[in-house]
Coordinates of C-alpha atoms in Angstrom, one line a residue:
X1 CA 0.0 0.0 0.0
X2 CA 1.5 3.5 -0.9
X3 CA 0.6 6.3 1.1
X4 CA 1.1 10.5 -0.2
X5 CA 1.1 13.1 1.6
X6 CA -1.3 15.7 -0.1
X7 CA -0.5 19.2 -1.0
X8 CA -2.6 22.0 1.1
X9 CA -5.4 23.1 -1.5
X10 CA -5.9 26.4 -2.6
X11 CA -9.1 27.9 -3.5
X12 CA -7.9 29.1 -7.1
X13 CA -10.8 28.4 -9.6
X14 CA -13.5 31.0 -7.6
X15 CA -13.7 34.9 -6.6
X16 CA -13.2 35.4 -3.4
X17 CA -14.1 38.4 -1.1
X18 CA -10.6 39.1 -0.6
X19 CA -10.3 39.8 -4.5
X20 CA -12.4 43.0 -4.0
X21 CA -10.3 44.4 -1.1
X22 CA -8.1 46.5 -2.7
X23 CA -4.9 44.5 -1.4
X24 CA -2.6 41.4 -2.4
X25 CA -5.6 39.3 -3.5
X26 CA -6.6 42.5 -5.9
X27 CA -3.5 42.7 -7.5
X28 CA -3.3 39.1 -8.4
X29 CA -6.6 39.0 -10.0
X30 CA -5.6 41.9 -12.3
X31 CA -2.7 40.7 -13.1
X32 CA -4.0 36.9 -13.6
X33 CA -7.4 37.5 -15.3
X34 CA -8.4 40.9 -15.4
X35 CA -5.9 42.3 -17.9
X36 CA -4.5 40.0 -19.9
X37 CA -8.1 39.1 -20.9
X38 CA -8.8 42.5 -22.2
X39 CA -5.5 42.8 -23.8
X40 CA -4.1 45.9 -22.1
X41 CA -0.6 46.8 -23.0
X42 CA -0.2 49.8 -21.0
X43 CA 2.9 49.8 -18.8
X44 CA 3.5 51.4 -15.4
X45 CA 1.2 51.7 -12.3
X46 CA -1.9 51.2 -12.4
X47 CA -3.6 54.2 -11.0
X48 CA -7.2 54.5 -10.1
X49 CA -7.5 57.2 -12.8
X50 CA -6.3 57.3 -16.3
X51 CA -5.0 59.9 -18.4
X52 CA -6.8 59.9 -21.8
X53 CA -4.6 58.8 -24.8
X54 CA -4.2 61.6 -27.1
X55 CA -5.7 64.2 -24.3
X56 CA -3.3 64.1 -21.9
X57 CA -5.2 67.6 -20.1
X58 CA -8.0 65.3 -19.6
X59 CA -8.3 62.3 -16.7
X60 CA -10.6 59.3 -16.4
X61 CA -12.1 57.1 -14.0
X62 CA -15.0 54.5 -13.1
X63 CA -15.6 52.9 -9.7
X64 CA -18.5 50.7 -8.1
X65 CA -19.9 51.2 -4.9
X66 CA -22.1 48.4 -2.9
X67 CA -21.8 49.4 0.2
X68 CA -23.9 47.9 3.3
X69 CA -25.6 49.6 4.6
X70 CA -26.9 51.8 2.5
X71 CA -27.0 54.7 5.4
X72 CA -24.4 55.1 7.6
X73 CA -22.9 57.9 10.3
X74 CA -21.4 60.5 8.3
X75 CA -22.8 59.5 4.7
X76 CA -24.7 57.5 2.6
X77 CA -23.9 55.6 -0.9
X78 CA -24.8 58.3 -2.8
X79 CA -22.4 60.7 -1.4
X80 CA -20.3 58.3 -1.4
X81 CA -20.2 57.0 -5.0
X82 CA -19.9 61.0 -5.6
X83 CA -16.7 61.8 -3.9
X84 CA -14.8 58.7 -4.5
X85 CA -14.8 59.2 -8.2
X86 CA -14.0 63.1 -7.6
X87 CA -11.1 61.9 -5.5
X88 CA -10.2 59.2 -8.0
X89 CA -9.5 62.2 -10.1
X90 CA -7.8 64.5 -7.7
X91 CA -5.3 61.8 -7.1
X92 CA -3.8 62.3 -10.4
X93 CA -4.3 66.2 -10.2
X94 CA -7.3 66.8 -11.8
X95 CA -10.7 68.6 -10.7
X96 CA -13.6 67.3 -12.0
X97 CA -15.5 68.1 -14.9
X98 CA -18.2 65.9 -15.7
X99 CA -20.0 63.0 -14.0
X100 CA -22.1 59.7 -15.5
X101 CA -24.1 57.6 -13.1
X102 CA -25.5 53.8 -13.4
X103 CA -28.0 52.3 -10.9
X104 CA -28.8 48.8 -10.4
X105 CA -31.4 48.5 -8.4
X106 CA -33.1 45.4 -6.5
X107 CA -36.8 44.5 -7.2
X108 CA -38.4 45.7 -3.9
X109 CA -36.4 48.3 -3.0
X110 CA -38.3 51.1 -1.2
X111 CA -38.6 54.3 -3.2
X112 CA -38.2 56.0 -0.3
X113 CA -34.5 54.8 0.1
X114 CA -34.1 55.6 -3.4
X115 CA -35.1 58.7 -3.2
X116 CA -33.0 59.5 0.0
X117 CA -29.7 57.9 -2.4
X118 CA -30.1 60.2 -5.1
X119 CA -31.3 62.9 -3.5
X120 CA -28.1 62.6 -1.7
X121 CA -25.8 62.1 -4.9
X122 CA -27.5 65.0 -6.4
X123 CA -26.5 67.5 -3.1
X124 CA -23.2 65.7 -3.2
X125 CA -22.8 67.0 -7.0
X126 CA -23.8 70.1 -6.6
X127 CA -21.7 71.0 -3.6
X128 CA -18.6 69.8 -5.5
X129 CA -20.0 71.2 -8.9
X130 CA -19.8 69.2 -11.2
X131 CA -22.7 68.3 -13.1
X132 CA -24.1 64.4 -14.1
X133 CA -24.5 64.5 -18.0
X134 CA -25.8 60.9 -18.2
X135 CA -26.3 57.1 -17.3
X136 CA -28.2 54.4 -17.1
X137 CA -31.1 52.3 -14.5
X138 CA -31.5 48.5 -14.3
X139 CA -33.9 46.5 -12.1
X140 CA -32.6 43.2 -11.1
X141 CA -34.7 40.4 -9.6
X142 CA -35.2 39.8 -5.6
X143 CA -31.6 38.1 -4.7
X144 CA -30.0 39.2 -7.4
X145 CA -28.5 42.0 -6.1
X146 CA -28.2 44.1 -2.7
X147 CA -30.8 46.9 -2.9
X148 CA -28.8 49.4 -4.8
X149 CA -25.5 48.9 -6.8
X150 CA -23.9 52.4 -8.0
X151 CA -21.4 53.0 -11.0
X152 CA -19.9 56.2 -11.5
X153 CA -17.7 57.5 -14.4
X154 CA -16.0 61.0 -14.1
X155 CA -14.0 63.2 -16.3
X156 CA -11.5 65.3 -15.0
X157 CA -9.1 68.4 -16.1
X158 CA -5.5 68.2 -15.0
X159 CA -4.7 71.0 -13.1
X160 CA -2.3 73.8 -14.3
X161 CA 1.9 72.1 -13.2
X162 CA 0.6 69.0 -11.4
X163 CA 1.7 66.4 -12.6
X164 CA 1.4 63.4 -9.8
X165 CA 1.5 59.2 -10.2
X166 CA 2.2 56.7 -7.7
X167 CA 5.4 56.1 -9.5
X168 CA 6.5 59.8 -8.9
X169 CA 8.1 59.1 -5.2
X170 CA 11.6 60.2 -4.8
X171 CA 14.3 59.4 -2.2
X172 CA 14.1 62.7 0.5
X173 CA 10.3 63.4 -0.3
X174 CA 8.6 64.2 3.2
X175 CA 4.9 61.9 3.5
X176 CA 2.0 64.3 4.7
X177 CA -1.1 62.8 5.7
X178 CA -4.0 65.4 5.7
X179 CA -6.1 64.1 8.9
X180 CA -7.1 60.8 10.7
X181 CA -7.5 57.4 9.6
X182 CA -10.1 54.7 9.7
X183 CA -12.8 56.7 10.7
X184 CA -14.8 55.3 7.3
X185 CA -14.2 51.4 8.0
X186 CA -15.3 51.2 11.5
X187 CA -18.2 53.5 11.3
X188 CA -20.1 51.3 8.1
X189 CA -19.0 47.6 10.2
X190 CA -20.5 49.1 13.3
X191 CA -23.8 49.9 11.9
X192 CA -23.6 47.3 10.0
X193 CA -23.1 45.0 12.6
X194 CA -24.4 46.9 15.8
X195 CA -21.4 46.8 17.6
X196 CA -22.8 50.3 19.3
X197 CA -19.8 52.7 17.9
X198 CA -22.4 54.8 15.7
X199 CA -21.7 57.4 18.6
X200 CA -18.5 57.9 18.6
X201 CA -17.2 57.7 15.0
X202 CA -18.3 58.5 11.5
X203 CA -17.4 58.0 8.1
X204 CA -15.1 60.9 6.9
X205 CA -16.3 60.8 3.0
X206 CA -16.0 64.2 1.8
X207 CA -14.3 65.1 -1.8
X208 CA -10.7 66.1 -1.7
X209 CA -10.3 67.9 -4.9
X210 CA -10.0 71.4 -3.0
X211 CA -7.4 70.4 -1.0
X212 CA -5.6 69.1 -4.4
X213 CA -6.4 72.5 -6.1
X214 CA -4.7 74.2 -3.1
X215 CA -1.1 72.9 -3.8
X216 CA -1.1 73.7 -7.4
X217 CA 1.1 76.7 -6.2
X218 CA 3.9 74.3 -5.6
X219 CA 3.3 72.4 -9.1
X220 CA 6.4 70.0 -9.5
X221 CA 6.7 69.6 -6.0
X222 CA 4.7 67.3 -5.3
X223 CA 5.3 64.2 -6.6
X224 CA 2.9 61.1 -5.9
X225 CA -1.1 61.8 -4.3
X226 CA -3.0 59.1 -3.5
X227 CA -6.2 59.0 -1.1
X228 CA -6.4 55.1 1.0
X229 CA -9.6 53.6 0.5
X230 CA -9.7 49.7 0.2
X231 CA -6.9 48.4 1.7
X232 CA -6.4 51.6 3.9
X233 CA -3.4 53.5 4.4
X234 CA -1.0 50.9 4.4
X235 CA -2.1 49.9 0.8
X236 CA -1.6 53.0 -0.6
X237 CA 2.2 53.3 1.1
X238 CA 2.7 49.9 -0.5
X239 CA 1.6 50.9 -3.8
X240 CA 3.6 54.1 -3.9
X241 CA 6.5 52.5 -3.0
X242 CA 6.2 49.5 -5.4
X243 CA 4.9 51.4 -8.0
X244 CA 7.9 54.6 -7.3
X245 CA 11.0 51.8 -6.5
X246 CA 11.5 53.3 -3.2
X247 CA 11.6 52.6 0.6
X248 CA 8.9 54.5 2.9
X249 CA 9.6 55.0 6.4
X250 CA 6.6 56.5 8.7
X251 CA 6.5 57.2 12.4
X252 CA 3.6 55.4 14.2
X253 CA 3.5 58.2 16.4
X254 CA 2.6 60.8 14.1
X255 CA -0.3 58.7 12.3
X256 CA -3.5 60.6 13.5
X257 CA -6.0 57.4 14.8
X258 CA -8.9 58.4 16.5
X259 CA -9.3 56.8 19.9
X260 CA -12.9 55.4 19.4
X261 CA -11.4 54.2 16.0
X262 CA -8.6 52.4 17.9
X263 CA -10.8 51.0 20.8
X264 CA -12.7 49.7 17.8
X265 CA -9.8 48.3 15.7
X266 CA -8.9 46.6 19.2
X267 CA -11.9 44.6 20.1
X268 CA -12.0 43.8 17.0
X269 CA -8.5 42.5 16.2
X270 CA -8.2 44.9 13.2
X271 CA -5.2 47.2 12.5
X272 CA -6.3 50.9 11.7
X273 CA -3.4 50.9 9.0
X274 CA -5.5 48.4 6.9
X275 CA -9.3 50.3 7.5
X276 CA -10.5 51.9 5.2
X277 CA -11.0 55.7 4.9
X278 CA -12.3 58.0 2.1
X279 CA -11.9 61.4 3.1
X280 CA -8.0 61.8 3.4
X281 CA -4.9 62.0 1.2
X282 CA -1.5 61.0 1.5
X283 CA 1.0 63.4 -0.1
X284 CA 4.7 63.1 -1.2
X285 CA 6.1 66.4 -1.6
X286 CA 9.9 67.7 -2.2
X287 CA 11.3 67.8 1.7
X288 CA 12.1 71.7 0.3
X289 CA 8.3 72.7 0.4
X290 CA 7.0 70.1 2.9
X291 CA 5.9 72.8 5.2
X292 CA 4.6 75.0 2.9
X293 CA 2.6 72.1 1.6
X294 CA 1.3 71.4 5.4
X295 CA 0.3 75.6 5.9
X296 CA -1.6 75.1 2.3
X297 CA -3.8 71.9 3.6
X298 CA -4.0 73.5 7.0
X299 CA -5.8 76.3 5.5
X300 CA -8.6 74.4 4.2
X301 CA -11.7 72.4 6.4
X302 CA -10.2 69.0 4.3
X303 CA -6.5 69.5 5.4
X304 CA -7.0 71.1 9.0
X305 CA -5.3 68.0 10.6
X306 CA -2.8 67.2 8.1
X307 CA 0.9 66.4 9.5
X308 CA 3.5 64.7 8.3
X309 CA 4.2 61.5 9.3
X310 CA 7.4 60.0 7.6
X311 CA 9.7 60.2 4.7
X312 CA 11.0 58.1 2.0
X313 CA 14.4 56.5 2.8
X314 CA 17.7 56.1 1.1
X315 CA 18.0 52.9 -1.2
X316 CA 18.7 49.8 1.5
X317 CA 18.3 47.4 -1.6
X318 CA 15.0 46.6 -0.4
X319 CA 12.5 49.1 -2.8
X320 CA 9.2 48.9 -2.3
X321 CA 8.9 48.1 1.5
X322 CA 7.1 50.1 3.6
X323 CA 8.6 50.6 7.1
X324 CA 6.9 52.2 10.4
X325 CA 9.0 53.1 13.4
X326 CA 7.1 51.7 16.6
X327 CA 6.4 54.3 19.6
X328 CA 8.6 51.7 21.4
X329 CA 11.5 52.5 19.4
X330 CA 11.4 49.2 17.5
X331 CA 11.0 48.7 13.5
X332 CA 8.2 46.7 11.1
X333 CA 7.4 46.1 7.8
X334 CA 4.0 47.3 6.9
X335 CA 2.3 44.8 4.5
X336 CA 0.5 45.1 1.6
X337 CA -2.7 43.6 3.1
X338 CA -4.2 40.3 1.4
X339 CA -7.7 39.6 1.8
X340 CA -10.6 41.3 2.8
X341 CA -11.2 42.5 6.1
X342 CA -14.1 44.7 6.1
X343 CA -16.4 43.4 3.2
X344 CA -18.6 46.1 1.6
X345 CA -16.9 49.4 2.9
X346 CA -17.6 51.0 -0.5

């Protein structure tokens, strides 16, 4: 009789959860299925916005948002599906110019909720100003999907000597962070799941582009943007430094975390690094400027708690690492995170 030892088996063949998270699991699915299938051949990062080919004033995006539940401290899908598209753009220096809008909406949904949604989205629009020019509605049956599924497209305008990418990093550039983390994560999973945190913490959606607007003034200078949403802060640090070559240190005790949001993250074994957040930017500017760049955020409502909280080393010959300095004095690597912690943030 012959006895083997089987290998450990790996779910492979099926979409997982964790391939929506915005981390390792993400990437791999992109890489594996996602793109070669629709034959892209563009090289370098791959940015949640797109310059135009053959307009390269002009900036793209499209996101999905099916977020539960639909209502939440501090927002609401609508706003939300608003100002993480306008972001999507002001990461890669652009303010927004246009907006298109697709609903797919469950069979029984109350029209009252609807209404509450898109009067939302409209309010959100108009506050940031930019107008929806068109879209598209589809019913679904019961089941089929989660009350309301949201699809937005915007077009964007680069702004005036920006020029920003998650590839633009450079050794010396000082990290900003323009306020606290996690606030977004931990306010939709406790209403979600009545954990009884609604009081203490709400989402911090809001649209970013003003802030973006106000460091035109130092144009060159600023060199990679990038606003942490799925994945949270420490997937965007990973993606700037794989995506720029370089090593990113940060100082644990200058990252701004709420305390409810930490009491949260620590009854529930989560790390605020990898929460979600969608109302704050992460900003890699010439050392050179770095405090001008910090007095310009400071002066507007989005960037009134912005500091800076690291740099980007010297070359150890480990690029693309991200490493945080412990208020203990000791060092780790940040990870890139790999599945999905908080399902249905956005």
């Amino acid at each position: 009789m012959t006895t083997s030892c089987p290998l450990p088996y790996a779910e492979n063949e099926r979409v997982l959860l964790g391939h929506g998270a915005g981390g390792r699991l993400t990437a791999e699915l992109l890489e594996s299925v996602v793109l070669p299938a629709i034959g892209s051949s563009e090289e370098g990062p791959m940015e949640d916005a797109a310059l135009l080919p053959g307009h390269q004033d002009l900036v793209m995006s499209t996101d999905g948002f099916v977020v539960s539940p639909l209502f939440f401290p501090g927002g609401d899908i609508g706003s939300l599906a608003v100002h993480g598209t306008v972001n999507d753009l002001a990461m890669r220096g652009a303010e927004p110019v246009a907006l298109s809008v697709a609903l797919l909406l469950e069979e029984g949904l109350a029209l009252t909720d609807l209404e509450a949604v898109l009067g939302s989205l409209g309010k959100a629009a108009q506050e940031v100003g930019v107008p929806v020019i068109t879209g598209d509605t589809k019913v679904v049956g019961r089941g089929a999907a989660d009350q309301v599924f949201i699809t937005t497209t915007g077009i964007g305008r680069r702004l005036p000597g920006l020029s920003v990418s998650s590839a633009g990093a450079r050794p010396g550039d000082a990290i900003l962070l323009s306020g606290p983390i996690g606030l977004h994560g931990t306010a939709v999973l406790s209403t979600r799941e009545g954990l009884g945190f609604e009081a203490d913490i709400a989402s911090d959606t809001r649209p970013l582009h003003r802030l973006v607007a106000g460091l035109t003034g130092l144009g060159g200078e600023i060199h990679a943007l990038r606003d942490p949403t799925r994945g949270g802060f420490a997937a965007a640090l990973n993606e700037i430094a794989r995506d720029s070559g370089v090593t990113v240190e940060i100082d644990e005790g200058a990252i701004p975390v709420p305390e409810p949001v930490a009491a949260a993250c620590d009854i529930l074994g989560l790390d605020p690094l990898h929460v979600a957040n969608e109302g704050c930017m992460v900003a890699f500017v010439s050392p050179a400027v770095a405090d001008e760049a910090l007095a310009a955020m400071h002066s507007l409502p989005e960037g009134g708690g912005a500091v800076r909280i690291g740099q980007v080393a010297p070359s150890d010959g480990h690029p693309g690492r991200v490493v945080m300095r412990t208020v203990v004095g000791a060092r780790r690597v940040v990870d890139m995170p790999v599945g999905e912690q908080l399902p249905r943030i956005c």
